[in-house]
Coordinates of C-alpha atoms in Angstrom, one line a residue:
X329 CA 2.7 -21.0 -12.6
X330 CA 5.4 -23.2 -10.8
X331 CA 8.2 -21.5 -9.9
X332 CA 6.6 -18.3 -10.5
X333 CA 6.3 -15.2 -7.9
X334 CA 2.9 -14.3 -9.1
X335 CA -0.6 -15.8 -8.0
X336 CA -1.9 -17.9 -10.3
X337 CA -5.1 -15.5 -10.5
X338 CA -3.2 -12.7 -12.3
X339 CA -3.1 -15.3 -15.7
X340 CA -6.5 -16.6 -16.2
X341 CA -7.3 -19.7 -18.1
X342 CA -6.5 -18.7 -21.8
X343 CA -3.7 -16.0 -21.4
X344 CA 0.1 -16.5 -21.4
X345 CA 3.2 -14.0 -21.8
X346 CA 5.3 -13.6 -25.0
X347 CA 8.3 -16.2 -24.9
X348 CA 11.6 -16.1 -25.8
X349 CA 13.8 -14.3 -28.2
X350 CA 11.8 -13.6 -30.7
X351 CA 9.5 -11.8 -28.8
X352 CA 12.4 -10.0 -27.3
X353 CA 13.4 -9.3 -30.7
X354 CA 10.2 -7.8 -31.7
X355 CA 11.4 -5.1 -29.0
X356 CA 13.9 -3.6 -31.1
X357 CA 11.4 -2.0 -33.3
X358 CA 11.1 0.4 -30.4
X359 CA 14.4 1.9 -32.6
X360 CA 12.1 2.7 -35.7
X361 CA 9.7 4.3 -33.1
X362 CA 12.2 6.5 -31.7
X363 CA 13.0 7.9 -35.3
X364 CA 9.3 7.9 -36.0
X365 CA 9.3 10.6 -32.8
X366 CA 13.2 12.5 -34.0
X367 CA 11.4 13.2 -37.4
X368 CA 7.8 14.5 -35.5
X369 CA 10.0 16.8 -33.2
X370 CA 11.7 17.8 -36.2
X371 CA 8.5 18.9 -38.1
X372 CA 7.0 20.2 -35.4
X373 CA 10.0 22.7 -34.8
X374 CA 9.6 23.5 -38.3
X375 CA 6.1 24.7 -38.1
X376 CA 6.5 26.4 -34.5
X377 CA 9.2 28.7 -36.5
X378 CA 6.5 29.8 -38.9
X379 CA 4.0 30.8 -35.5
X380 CA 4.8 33.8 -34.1
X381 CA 4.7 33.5 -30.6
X382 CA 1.2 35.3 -29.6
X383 CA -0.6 32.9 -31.7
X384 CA 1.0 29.4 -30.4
X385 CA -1.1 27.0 -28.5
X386 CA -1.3 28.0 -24.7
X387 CA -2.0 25.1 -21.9
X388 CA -5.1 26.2 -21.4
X389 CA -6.9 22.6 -21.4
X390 CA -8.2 20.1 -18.6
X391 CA -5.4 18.6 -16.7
X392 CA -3.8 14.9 -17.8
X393 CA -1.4 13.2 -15.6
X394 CA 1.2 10.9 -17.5
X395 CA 1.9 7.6 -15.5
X396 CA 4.9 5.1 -16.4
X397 CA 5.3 1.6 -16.6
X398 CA 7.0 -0.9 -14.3
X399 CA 10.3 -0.1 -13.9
X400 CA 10.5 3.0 -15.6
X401 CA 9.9 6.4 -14.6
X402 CA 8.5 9.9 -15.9
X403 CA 11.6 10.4 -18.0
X404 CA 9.9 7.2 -20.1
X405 CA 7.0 9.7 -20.5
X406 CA 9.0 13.3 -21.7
X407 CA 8.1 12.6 -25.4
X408 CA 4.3 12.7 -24.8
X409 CA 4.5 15.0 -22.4
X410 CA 6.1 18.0 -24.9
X411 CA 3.7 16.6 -27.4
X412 CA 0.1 17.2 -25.0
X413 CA 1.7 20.4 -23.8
X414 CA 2.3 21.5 -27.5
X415 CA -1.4 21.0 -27.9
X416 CA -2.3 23.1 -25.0
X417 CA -3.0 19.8 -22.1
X418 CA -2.2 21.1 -18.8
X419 CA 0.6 18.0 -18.4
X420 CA 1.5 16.9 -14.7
X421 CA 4.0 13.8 -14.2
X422 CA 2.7 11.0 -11.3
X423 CA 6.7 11.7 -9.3
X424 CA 7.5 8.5 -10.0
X425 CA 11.3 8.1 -10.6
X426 CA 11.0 3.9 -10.7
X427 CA 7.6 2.1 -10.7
X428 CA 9.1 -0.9 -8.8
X429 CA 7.0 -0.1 -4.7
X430 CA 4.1 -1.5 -3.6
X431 CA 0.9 -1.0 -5.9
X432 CA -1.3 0.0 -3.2
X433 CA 0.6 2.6 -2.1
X434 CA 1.8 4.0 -5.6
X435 CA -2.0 3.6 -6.1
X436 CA -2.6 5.8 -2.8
X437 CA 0.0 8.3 -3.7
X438 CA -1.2 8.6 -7.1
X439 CA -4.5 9.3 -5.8
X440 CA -3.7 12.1 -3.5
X441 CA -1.6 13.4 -6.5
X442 CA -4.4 13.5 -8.8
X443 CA -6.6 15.3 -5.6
X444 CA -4.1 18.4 -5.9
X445 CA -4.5 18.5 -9.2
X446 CA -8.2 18.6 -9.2
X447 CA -8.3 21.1 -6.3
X448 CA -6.0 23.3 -8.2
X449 CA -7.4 23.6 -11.4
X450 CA -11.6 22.9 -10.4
X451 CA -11.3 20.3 -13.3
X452 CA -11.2 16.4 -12.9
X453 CA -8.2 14.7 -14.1
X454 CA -7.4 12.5 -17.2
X455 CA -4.9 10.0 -16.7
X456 CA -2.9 8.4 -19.2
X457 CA -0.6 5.8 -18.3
X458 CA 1.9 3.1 -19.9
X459 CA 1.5 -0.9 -18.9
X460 CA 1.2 -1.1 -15.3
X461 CA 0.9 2.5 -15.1
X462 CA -2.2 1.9 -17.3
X463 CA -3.6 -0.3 -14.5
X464 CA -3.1 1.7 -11.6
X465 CA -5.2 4.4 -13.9
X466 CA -7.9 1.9 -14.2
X467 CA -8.1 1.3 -10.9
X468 CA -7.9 4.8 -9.9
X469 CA -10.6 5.5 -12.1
X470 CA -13.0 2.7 -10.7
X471 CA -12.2 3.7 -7.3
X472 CA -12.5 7.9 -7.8
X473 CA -14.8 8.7 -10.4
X474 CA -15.1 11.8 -8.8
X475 CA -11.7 12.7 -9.5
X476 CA -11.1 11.5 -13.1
X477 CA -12.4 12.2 -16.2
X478 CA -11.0 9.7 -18.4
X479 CA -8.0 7.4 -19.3
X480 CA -6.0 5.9 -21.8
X481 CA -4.2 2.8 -20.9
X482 CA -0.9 2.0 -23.5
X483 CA 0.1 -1.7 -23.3
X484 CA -1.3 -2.1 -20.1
X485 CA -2.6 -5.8 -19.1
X486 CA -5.5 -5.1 -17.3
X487 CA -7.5 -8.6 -18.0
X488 CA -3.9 -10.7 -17.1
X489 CA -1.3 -8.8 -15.3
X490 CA 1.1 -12.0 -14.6
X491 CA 0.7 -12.6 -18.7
X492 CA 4.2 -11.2 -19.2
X493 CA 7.5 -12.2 -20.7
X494 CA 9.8 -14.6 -18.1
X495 CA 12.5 -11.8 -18.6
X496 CA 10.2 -9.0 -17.1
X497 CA 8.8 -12.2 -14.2
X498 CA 12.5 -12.8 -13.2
X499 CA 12.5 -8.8 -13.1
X500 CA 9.5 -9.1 -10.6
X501 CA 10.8 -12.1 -8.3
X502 CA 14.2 -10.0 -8.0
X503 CA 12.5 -7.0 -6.6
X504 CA 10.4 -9.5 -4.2
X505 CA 13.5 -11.1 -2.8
X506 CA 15.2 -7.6 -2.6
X507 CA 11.9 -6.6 -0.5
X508 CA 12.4 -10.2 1.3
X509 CA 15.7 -9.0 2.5
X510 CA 14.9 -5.6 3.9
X511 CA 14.2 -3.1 0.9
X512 CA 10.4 -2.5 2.4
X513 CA 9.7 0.3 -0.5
X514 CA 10.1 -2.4 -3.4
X515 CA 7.1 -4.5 -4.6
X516 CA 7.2 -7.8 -2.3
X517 CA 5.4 -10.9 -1.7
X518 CA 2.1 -9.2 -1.1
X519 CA 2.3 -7.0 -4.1
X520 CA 2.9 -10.2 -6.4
X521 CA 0.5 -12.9 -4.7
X522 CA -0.8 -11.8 -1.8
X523 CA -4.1 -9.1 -0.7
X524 CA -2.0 -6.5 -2.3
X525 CA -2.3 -8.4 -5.8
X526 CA -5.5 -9.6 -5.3
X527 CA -6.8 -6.3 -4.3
X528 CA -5.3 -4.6 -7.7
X529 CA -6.6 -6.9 -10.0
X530 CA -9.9 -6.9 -8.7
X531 CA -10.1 -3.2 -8.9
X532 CA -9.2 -3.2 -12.5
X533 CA -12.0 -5.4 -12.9
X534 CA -14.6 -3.3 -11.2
X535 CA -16.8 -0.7 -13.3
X536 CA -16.9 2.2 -14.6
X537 CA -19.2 5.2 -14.7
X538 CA -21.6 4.8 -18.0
X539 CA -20.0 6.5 -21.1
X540 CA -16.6 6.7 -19.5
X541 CA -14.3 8.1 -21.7
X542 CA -11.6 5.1 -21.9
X543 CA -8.7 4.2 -24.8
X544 CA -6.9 1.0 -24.3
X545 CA -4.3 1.0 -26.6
X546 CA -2.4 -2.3 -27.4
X547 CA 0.0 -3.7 -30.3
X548 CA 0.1 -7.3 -31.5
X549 CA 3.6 -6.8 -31.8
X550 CA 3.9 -6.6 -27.8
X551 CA 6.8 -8.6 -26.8
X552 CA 6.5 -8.3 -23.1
X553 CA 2.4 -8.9 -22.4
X554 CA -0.1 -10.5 -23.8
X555 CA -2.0 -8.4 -26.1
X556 CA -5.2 -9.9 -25.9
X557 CA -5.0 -8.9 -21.8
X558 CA -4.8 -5.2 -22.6
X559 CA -8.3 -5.0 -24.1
X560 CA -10.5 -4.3 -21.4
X561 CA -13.9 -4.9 -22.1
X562 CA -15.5 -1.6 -21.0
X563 CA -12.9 0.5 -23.0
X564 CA -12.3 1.5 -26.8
X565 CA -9.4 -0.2 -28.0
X566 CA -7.2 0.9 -30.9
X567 CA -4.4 -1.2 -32.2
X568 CA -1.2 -0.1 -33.3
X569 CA 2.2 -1.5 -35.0
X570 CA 4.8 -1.0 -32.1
X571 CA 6.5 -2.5 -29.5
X572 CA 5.6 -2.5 -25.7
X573 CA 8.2 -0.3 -24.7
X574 CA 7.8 2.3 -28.3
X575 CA 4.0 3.1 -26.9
X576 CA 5.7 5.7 -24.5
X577 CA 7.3 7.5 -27.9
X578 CA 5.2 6.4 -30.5
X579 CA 3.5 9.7 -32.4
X580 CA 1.1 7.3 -33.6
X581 CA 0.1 6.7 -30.1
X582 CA 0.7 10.2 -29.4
X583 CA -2.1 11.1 -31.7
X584 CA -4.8 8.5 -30.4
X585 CA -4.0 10.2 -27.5
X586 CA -4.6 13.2 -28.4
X587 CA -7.8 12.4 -30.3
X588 CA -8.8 10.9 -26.9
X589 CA -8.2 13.9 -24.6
X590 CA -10.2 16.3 -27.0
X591 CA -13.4 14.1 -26.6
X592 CA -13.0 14.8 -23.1
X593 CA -12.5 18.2 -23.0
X594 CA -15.7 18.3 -25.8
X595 CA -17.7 16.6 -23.2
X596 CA -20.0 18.9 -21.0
X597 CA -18.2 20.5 -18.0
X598 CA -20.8 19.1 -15.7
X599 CA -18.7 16.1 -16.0
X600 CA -15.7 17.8 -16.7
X601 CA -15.7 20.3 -13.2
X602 CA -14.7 18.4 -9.8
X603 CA -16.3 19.1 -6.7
X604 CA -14.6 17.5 -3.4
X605 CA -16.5 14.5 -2.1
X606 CA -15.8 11.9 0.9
X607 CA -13.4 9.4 -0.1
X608 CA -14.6 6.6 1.6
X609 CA -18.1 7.8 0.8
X610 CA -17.1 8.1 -2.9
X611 CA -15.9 3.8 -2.3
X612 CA -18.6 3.1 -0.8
X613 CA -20.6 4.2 -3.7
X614 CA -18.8 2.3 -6.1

């Protein structure tokens, strides 16, 4: 990857990101999707008119924590967020305003995010999150089973992180010459190539609990990753007809979600209730 500011191990041998225009074109659909979500607003509005209140769906269910995508923040994430609430999820957003820092840390203050929430509510957490939010909830997961229950992964290029459009790279070496120049908080050389990198890709490579709950949800129509990198092989994957950046607003995604965090919340509470463990006792295990 000459040129490039990531490692050559985040594209394997046989993965490469979308190129040019027309894969940037394939974006646009994300105009249909937005529609697609108007019209399920609309109809949903419609029947909440004909509930009266006492019998509407309360958020009584196991906590899910939304996380967003590089570059973007929760606000990406308000659309599925109304839509799990409707269906009585407990919703919680990551306090991310702009996923541009340095994974580790975003990774270490996700994970202290998603300890609150387990204390609070005595459940273990599902997370749910969109491209590299998806990763960081993969590694999560590997690293603190003990904390989560499940995740769902949207677009998210767990097998190839550095298969990505050049657009979205020259969006990546920007922020590492920004970090370069003084901006510490922003992803930097180490994040892209370095320990930091290395570290993160290897954790979304580790395993999983047996029958982990896990949806990785990708589109052949993906015009910022490569698809193929966002099936992980220890998850169910799903495929649907949107773009990378439609996922986040989707209500065909919304419902594979959905779908997803009822099988949790099916499963037996056992594995459903946390109980505090050792953090570096729970790593070592892993």
């Amino acid at each position: 990857m000459d040129g490039s500011p990531l490692a050559d191990f985040l594209v394997p041998e046989g993965f490469a990101g979308p190129r040019g225009l027309r894969a940037l074109a394939r974006e646009g659909s994300v105009v249909s999707e937005a529609v697609r979500y108007r019209r399920r607003v609309n109809a949903d509005r419609a029947t909440r008119r004909t509930v009266s209140y006492a019998q509407r769906t309360r958020e009584t269910g196991d906590p899910v924590l939304l996380v967003p995508g590089f570059l973007a923040g929760d606000y990406t994430l308000t659309g599925m967020n109304r839509h799990l609430r409707r269906q009585g999820f407990r919703v919680y957003r990551s306090g991310i305003v702009a996923n541009v820092g340095c994974i580790d840390r975003s990774t270490e203050a996700l994970e202290r995010r998603v300890e609150q929430i387990a204390a609070r509510r005595e459940r273990k957490v599902t997370v749910v999150g969109h491209s590299l939010g998806g990763m960081i909830a993969r590694g999560l997961a590997a690293r603190r089973p003990d904390l989560v229950s499940g995740i769902v992964t949207m677009g998210s290029p767990m097998l190839a992180p550095g298969a990505a459009h050049d657009l979205l790279i020259a969006q990546v070496g920007l922020l590492r010459r920004l970090s370069g120049m003084g901006l510490s908080r922003l992803m930097g050389e180490d994040c892209t190539s370095g320990s930091c990198a290395l570290t993160m890709f290897e954790e979304s490579r580790r395993p999983l609990p047996q029958d982990f709950p896990f949806l990785a949800v990708y589109s052949k129509r993906d015009g910022i990753t490569d698809w193929r990198a966002c099936i992980d092989p220890a998850a169910q994957a799903a495929e649907v007809r949107t773009s990378h950046c439609g996922m986040a607003l989707d209500p065909v995604v919304f419902d594979l979600v959905t779908e997803t965090l009822q099988q949790v919340q099916a499963r037996p509470e056992a594995l459903r209730r946390w109980a505090w463990v050792d953090p570096i006792t729970a790593a070592d295990a892993g």
